[in-house]
Coordinates of N, CA and C in Angstrom, one line a residue:
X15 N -61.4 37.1 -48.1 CA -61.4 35.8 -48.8 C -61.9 36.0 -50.2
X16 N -60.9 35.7 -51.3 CA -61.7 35.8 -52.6 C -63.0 35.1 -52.8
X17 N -63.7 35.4 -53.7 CA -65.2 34.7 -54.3 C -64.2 34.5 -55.5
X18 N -64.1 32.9 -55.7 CA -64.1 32.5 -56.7 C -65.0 31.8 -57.2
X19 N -65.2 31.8 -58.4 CA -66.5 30.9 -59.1 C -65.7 29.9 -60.3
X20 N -65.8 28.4 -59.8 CA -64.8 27.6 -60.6 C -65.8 27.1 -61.9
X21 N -65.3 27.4 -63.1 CA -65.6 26.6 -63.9 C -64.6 25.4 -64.3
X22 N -65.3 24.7 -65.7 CA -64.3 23.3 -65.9 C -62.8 23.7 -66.5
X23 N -62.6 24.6 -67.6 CA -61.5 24.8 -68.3 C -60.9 26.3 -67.4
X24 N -61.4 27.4 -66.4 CA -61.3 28.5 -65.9 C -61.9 28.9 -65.0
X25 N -61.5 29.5 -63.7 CA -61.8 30.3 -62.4 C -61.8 31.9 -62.7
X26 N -63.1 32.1 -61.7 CA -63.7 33.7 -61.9 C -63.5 34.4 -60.7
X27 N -62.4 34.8 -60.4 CA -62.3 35.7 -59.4 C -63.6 36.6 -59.5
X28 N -64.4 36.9 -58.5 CA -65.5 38.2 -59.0 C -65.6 38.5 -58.0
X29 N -63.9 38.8 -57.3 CA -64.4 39.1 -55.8 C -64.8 41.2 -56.3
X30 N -65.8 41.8 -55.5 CA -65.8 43.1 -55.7 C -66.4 43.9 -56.8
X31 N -67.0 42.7 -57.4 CA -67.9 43.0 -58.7 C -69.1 42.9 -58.4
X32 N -69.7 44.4 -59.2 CA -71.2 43.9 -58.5 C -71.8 43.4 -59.7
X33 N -71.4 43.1 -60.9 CA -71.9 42.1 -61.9 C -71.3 40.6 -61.5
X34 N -71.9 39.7 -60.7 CA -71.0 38.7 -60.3 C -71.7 37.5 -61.4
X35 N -70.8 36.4 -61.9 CA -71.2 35.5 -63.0 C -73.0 34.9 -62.6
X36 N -73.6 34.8 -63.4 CA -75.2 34.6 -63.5 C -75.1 33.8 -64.5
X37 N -77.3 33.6 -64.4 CA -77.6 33.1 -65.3 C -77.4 33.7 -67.0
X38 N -77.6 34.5 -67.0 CA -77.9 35.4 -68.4 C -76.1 35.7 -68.7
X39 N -75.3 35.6 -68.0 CA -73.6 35.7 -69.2 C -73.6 34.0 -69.2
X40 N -73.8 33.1 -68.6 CA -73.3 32.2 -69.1 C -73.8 31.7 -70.2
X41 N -75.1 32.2 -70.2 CA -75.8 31.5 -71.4 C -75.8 31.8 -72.7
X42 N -75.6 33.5 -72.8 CA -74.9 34.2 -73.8 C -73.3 34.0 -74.0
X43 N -72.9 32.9 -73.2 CA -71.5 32.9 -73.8 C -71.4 31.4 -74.2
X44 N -72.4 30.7 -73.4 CA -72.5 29.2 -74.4 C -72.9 29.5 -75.6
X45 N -74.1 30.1 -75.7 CA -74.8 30.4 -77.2 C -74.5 31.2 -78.4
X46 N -74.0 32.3 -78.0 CA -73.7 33.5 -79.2 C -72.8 32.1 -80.1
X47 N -73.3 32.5 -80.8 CA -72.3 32.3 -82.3 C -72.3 32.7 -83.7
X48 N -71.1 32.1 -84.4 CA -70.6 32.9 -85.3 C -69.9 31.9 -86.0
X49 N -69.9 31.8 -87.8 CA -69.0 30.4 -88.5 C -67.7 31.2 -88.1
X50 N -66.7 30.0 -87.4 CA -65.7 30.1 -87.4 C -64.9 31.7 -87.2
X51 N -65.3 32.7 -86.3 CA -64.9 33.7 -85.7 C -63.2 34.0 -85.7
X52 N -63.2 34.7 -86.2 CA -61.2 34.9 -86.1 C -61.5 36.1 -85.1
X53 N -62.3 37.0 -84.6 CA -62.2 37.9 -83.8 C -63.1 38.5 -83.4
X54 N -63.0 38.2 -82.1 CA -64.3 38.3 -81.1 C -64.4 39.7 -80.4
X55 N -65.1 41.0 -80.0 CA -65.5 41.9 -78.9 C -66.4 41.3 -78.1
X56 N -66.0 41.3 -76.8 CA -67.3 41.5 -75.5 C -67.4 42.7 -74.9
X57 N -68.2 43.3 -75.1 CA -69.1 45.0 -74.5 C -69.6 44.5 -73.3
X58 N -68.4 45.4 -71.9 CA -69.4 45.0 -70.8 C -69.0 44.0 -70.0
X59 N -67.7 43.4 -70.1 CA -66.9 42.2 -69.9 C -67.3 41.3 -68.7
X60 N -67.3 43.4 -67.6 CA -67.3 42.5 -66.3 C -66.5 41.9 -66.0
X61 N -66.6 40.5 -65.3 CA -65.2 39.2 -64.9 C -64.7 38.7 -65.6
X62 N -65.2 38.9 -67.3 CA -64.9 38.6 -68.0 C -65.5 37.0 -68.7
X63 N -66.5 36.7 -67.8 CA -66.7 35.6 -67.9 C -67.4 35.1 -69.1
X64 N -67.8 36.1 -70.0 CA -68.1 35.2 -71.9 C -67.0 35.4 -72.6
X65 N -66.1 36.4 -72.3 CA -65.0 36.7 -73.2 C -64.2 35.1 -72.5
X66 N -64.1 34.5 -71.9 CA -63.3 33.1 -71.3 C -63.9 32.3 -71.7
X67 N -65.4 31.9 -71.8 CA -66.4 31.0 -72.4 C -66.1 30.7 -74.5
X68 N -66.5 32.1 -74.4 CA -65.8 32.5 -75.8 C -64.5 31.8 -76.3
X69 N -63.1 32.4 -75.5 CA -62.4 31.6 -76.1 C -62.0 30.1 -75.7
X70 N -62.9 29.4 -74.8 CA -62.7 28.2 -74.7 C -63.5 27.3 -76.2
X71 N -64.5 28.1 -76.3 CA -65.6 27.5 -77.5 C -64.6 28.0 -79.1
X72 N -64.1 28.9 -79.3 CA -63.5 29.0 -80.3 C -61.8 29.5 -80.4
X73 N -61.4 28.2 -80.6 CA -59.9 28.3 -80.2 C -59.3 28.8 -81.3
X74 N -59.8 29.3 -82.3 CA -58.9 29.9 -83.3 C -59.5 31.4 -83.0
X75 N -59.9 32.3 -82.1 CA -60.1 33.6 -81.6 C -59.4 34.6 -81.1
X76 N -59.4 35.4 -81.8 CA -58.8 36.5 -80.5 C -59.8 37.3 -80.0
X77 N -59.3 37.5 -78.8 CA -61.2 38.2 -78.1 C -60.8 39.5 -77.3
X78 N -61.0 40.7 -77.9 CA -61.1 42.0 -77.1 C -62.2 42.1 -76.3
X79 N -61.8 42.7 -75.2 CA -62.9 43.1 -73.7 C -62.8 44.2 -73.8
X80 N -64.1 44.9 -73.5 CA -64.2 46.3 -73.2 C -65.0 46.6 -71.8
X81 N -64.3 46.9 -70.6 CA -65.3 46.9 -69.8 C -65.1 48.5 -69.3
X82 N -66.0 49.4 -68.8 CA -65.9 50.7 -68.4 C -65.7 50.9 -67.0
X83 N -65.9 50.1 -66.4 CA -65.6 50.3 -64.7 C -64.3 49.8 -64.2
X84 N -63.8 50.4 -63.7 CA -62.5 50.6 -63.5 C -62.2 49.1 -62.8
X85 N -63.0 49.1 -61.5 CA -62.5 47.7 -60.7 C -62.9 46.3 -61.1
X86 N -63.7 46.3 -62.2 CA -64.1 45.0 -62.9 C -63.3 44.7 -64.1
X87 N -62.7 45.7 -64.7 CA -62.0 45.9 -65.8 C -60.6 45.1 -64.9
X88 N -60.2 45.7 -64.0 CA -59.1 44.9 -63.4 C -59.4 43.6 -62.7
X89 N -60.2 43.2 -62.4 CA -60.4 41.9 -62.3 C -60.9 41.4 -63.3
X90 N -61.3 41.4 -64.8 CA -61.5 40.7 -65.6 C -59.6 40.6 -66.0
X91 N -59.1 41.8 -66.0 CA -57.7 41.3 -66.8 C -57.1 40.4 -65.8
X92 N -57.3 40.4 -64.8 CA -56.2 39.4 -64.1 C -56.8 37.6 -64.2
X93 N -58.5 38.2 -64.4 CA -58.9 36.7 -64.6 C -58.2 36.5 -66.1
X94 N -58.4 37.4 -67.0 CA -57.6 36.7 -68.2 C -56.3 36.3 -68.0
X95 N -55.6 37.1 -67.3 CA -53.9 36.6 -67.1 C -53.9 35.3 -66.6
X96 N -54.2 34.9 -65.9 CA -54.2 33.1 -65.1 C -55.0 32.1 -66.0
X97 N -55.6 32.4 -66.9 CA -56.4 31.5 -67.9 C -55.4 31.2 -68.4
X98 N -55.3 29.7 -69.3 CA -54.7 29.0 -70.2 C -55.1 30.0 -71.7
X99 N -56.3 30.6 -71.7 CA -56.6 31.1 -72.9 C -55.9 32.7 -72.9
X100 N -54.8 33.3 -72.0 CA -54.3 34.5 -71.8 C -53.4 35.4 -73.2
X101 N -53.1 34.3 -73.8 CA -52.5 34.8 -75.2 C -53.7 35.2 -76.8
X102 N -54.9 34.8 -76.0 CA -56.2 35.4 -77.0 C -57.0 36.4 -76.3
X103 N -56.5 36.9 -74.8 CA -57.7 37.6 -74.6 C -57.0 39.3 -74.4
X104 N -57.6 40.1 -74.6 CA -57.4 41.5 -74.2 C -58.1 42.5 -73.9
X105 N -58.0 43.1 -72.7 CA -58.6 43.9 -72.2 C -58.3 45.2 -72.5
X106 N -59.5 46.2 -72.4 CA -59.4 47.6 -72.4 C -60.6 48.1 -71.9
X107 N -60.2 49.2 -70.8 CA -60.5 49.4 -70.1 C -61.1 50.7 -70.2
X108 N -62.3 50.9 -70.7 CA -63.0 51.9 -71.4 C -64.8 51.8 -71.7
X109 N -65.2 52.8 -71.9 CA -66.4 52.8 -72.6 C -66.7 52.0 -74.1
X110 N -67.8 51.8 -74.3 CA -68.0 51.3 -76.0 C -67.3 52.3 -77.2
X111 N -67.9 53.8 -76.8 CA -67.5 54.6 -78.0 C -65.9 55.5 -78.0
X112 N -65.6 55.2 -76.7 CA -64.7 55.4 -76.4 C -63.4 54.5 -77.3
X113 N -64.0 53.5 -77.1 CA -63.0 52.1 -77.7 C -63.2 52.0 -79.1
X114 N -64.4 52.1 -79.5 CA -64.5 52.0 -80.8 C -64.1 53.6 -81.9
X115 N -63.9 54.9 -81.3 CA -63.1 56.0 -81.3 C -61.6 56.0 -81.7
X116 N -61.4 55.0 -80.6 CA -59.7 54.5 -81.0 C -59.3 53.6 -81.8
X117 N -60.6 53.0 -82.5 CA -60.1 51.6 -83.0 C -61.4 51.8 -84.3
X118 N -61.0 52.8 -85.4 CA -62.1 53.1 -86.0 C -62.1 52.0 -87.5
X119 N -60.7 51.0 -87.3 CA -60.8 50.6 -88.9 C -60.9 49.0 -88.3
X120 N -61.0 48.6 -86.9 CA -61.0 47.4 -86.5 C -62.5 46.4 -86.8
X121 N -62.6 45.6 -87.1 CA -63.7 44.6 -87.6 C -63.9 43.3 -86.9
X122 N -64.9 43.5 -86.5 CA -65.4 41.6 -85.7 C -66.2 40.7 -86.9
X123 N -65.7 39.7 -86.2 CA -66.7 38.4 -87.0 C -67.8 38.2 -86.0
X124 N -67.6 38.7 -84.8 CA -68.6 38.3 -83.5 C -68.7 39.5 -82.5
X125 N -69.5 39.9 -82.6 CA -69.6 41.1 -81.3 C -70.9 40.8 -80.2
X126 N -70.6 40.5 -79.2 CA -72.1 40.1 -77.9 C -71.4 40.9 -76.9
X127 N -73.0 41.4 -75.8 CA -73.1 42.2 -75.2 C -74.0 41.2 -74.2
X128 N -73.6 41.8 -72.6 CA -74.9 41.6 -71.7 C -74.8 43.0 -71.1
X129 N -75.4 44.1 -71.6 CA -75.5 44.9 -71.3 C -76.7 45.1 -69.8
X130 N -76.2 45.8 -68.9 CA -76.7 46.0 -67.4 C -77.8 47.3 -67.7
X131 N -78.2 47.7 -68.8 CA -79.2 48.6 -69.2 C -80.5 48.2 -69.3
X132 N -81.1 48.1 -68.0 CA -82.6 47.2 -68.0 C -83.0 48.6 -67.5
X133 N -83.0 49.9 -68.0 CA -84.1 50.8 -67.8 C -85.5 51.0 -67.1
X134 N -86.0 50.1 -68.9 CA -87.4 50.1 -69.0 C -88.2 49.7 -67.6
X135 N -87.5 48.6 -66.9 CA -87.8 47.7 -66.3 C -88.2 48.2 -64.5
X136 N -87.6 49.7 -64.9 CA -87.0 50.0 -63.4 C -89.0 50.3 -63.2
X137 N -89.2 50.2 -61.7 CA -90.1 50.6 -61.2 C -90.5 51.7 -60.4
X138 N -90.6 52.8 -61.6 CA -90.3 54.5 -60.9 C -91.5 55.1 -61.9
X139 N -92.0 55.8 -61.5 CA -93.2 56.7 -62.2 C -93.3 57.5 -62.3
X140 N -94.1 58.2 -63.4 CA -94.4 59.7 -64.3 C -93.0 59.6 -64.5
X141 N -92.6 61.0 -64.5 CA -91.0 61.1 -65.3 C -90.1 60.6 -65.2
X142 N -89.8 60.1 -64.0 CA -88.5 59.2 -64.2 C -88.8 58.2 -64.6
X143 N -89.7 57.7 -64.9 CA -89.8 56.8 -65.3 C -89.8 56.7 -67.4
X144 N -90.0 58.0 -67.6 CA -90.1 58.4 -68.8 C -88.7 59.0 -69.0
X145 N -87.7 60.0 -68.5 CA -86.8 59.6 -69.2 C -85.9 58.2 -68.7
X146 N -85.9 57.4 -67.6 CA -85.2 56.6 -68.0 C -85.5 55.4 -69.5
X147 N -86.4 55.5 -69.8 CA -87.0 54.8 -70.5 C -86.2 55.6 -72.4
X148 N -86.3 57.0 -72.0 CA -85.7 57.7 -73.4 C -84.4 57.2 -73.2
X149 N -83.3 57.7 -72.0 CA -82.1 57.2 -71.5 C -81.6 55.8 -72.6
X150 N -82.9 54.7 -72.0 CA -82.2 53.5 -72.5 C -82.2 53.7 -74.1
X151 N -83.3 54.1 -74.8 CA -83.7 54.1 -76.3 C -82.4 55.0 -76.7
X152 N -81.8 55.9 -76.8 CA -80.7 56.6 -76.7 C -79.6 55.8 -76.6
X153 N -79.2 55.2 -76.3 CA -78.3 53.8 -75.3 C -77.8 53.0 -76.5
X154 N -78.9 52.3 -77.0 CA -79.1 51.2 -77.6 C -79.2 51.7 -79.4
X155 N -79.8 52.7 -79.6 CA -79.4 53.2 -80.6 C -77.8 53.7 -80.7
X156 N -77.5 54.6 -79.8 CA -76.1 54.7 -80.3 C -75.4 53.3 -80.8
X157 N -75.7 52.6 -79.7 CA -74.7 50.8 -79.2 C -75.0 50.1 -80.5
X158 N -76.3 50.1 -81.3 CA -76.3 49.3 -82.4 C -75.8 50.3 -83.5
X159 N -75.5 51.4 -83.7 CA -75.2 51.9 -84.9 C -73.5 52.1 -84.7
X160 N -73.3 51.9 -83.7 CA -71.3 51.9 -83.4 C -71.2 50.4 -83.7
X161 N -71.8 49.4 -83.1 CA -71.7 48.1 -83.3 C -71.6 47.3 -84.5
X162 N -72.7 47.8 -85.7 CA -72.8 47.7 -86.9 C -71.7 48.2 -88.0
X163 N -71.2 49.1 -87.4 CA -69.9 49.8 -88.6 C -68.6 48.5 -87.9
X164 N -68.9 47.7 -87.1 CA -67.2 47.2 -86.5 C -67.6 46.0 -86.5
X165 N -68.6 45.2 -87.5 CA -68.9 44.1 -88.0 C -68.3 43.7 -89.3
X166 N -67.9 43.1 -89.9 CA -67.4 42.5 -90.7 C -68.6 42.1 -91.6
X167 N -68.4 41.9 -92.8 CA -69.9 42.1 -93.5 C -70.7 41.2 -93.5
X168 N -70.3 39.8 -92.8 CA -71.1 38.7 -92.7 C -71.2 38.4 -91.1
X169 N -70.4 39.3 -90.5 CA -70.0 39.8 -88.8 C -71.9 39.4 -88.1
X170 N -71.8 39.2 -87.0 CA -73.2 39.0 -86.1 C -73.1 39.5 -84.7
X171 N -73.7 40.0 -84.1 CA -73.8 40.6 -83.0 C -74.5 39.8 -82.1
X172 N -74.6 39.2 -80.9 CA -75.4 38.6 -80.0 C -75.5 39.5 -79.1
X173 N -77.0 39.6 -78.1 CA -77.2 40.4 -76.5 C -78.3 39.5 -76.0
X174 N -78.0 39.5 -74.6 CA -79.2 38.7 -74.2 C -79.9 40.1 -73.6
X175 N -80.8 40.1 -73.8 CA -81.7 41.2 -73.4 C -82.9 40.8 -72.3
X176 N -84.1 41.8 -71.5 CA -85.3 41.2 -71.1 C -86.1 41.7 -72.2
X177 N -87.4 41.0 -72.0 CA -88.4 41.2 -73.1 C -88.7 42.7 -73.7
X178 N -89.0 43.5 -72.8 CA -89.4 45.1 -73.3 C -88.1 45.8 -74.0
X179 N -87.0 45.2 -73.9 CA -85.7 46.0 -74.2 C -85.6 44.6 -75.3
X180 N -85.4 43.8 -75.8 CA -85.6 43.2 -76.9 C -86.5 43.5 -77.9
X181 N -87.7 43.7 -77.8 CA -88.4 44.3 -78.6 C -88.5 45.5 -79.3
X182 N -87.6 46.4 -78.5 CA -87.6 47.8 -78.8 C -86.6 47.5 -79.8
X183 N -85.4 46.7 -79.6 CA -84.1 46.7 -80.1 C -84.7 46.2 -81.8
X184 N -85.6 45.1 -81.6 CA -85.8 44.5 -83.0 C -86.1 45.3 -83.5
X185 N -87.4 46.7 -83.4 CA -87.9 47.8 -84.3 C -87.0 48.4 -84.5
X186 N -85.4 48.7 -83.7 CA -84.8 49.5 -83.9 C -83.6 49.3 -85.2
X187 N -83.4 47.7 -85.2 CA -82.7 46.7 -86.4 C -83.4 47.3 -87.7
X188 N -84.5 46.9 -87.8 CA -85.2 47.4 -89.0 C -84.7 49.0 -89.1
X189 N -85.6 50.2 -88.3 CA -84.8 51.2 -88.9 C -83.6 51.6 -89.2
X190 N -82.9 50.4 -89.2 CA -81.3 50.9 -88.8 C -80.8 50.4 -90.6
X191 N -81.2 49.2 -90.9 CA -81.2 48.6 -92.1 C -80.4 47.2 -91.9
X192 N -80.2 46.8 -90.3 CA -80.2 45.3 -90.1 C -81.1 44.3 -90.0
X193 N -80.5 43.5 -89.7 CA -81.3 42.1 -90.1 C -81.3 40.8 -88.2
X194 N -82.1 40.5 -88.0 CA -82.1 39.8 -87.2 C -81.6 38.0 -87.6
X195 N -81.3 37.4 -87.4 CA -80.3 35.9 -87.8 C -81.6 34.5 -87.1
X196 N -81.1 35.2 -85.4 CA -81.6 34.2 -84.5 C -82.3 34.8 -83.4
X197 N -83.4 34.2 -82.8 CA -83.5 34.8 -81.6 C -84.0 33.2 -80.3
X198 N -83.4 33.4 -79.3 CA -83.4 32.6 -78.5 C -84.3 33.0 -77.3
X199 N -85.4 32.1 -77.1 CA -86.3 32.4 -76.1 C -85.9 31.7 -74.4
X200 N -85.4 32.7 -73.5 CA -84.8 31.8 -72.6 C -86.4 31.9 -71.2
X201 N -86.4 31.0 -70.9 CA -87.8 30.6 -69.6 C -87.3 29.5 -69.1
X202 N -87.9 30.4 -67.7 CA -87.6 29.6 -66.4 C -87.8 28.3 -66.6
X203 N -89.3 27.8 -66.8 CA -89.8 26.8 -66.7 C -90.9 26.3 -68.2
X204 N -91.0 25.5 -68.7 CA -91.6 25.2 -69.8 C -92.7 25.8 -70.1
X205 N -93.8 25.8 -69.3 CA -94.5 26.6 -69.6 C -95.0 28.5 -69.1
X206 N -93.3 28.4 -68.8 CA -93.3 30.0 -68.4 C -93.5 30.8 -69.4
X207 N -93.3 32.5 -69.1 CA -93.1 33.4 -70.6 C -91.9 33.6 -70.8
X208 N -91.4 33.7 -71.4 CA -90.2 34.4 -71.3 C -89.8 35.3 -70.7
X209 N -88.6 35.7 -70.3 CA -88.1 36.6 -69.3 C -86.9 37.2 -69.8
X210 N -86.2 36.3 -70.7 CA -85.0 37.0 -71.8 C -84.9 36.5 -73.0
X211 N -84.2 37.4 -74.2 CA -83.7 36.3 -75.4 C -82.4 37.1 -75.8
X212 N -81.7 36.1 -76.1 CA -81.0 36.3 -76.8 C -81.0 36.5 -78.3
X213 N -81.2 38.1 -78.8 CA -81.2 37.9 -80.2 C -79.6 38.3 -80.9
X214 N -79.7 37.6 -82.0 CA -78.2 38.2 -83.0 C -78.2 38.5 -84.2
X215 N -77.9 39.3 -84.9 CA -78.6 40.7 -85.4 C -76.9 40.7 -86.8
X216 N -76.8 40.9 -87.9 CA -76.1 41.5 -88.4 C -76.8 42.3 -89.7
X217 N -76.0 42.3 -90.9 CA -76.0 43.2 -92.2 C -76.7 42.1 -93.3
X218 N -76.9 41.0 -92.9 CA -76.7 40.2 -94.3 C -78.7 39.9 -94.1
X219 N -79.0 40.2 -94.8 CA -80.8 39.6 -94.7 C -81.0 37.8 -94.5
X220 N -81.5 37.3 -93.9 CA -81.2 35.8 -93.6 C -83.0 35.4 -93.3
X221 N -83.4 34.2 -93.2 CA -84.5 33.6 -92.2 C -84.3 34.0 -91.0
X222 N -84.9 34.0 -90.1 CA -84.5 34.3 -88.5 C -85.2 32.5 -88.1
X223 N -84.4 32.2 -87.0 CA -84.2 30.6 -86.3 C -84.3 31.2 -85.1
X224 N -85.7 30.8 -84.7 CA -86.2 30.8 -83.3 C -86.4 29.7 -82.5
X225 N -85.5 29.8 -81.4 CA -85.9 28.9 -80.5 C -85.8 28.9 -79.0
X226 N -86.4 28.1 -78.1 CA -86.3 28.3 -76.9 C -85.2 27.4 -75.9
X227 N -84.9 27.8 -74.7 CA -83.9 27.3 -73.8 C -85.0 27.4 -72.5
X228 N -85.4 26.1 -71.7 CA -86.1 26.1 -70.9 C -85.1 25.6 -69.6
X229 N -84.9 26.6 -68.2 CA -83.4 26.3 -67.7 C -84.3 24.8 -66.8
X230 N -85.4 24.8 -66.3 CA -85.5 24.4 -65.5 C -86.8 23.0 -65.6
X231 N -86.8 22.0 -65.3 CA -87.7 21.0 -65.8 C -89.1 21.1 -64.4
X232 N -88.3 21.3 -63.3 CA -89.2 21.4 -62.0 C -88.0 22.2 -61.4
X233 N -88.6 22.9 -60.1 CA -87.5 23.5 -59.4 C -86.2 22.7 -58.8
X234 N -85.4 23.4 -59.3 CA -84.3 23.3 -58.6 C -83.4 21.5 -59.2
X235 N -84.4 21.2 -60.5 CA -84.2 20.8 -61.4 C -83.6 20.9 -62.8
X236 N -82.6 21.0 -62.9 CA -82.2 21.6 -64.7 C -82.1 20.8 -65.6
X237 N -82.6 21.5 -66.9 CA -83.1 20.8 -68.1 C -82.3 20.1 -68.5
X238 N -82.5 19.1 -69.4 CA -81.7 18.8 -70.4 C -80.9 19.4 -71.2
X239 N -82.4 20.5 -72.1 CA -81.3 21.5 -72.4 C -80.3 22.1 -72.2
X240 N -81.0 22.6 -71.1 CA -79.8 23.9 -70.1 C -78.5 22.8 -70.2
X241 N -78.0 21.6 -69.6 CA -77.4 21.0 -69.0 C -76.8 21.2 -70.3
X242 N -77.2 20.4 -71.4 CA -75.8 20.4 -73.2 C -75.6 21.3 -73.1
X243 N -76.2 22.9 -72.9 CA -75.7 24.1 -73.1 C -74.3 24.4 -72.5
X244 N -74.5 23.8 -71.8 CA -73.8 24.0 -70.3 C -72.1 23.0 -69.7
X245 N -72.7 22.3 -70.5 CA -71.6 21.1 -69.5 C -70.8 21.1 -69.9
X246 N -70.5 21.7 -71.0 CA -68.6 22.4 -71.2 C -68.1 23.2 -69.8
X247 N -68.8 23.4 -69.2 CA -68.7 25.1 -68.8 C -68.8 24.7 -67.6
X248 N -70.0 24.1 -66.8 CA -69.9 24.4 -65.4 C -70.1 23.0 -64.8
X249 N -69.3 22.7 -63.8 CA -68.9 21.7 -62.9 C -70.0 21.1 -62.5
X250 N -70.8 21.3 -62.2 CA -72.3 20.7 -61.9 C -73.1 19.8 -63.0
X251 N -72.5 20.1 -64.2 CA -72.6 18.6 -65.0 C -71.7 17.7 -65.5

């Protein structure tokens, strides 16, 4: 029996995916933004389910998908083929540098990531714990210095990240000679800590605009917030 996951404008097949739709892509695909985007990348696609959020939110887009795993890569294209949005989306079925290798003169207005690279986070000790931790730094440096050449010069990048791998990333903007835009603080509950942000990152030096998304008011309660975020998107508002 398929697992489908219905939204209001699109359905997510995610039968067989072990990235199945969550909290942290939908919110990165309500939120990322960009003025008026003629051309979107999602790194990481999965089901596809921001590159579909994406082009429900901006209908004048074209939106490339890069997903590297073979059986998510094919169930993200078939989810794009049955979407009404099938004539803006396209898949390729590859690594980041791999794609970006083939596509060396191509330029986004918008590039976001929910990258599955939570390293730091893993709970393993002494060395493995140390190179996974180099692993990810390695990772993320390549991923922002490929990402920044296939921006468009006013181009913005979004990732929702967790905290320790956010923070690394921000020192890593600076030495790179980017600029942070916005960063989004996402918590469980109001007076939680944070647990992810979404930050977005381009070339152009700006103020950064911080703010928070609190999903939940009491358990099993959702915010206000969350809910505007949201009510384009998922059936439950």
């Amino acid at each position: 029996m398929a697992d489908i996951f219905k939204f209001k404008q699109f359905d997510i097949n995610q039968s067989g995916c072990a990235m199945k739709v969550n909290t942290d892509g939908v919110l990165l695909g309500a939120l990322a933004h960009a003025p008026e985007p003629q051309n979107i990348l999602d790194i990481g696609t999965g089901t596809g389910v921001i590159a579909l959020m994406l082009a429900q939110r901006f209908i004048n887009a074209d939106i490339n998908a890069v997903e590297i795993d073979e059986a998510a890569a094919k169930t993200a294209n078939e989810n794009f083929k049955v979407s009404k949005f099938a004539n803006r989306l396209a898949l390729f079925a590859s690594g980041f540098e791999e794609y970006f290798n083939a596509n060396t003169e191509k330029r986004y207005d918008l590039i976001v990531s929910n990258p599955p690279f939570f390293l730091n986070s893993l709970a393993s000790p002494g060395a493995k714990k140390t190179l996974a931790k180099h692993t990810e730094e390695i990772f993320f440096e390549k991923f922002i210095q490929d990402v920044s050449k296939h921006l468009t010069d006013d181009g913005l990048c979004a990732m929702i990240l967790p905290l320790p791998t956010a923070n690394f990333v921000k020192v890593l903007l600076a030495e790179l000679g980017l600029y942070l835009k916005t960063i989004v603080s996402i918590k469980s509950f109001a007076e939680s800590i944070p647990h992810r942000e979404i930050i977005t990152f381009g070339r152009l030096q700006a103020m950064v605009d911080e703010t928070d998304v609190v999903i939940y008011d009491e358990p099993r309660v959702y915010s206000a917030g969350y809910q505007l975020a949201l009510k384009e998107f998922l059936t439950i508002f």
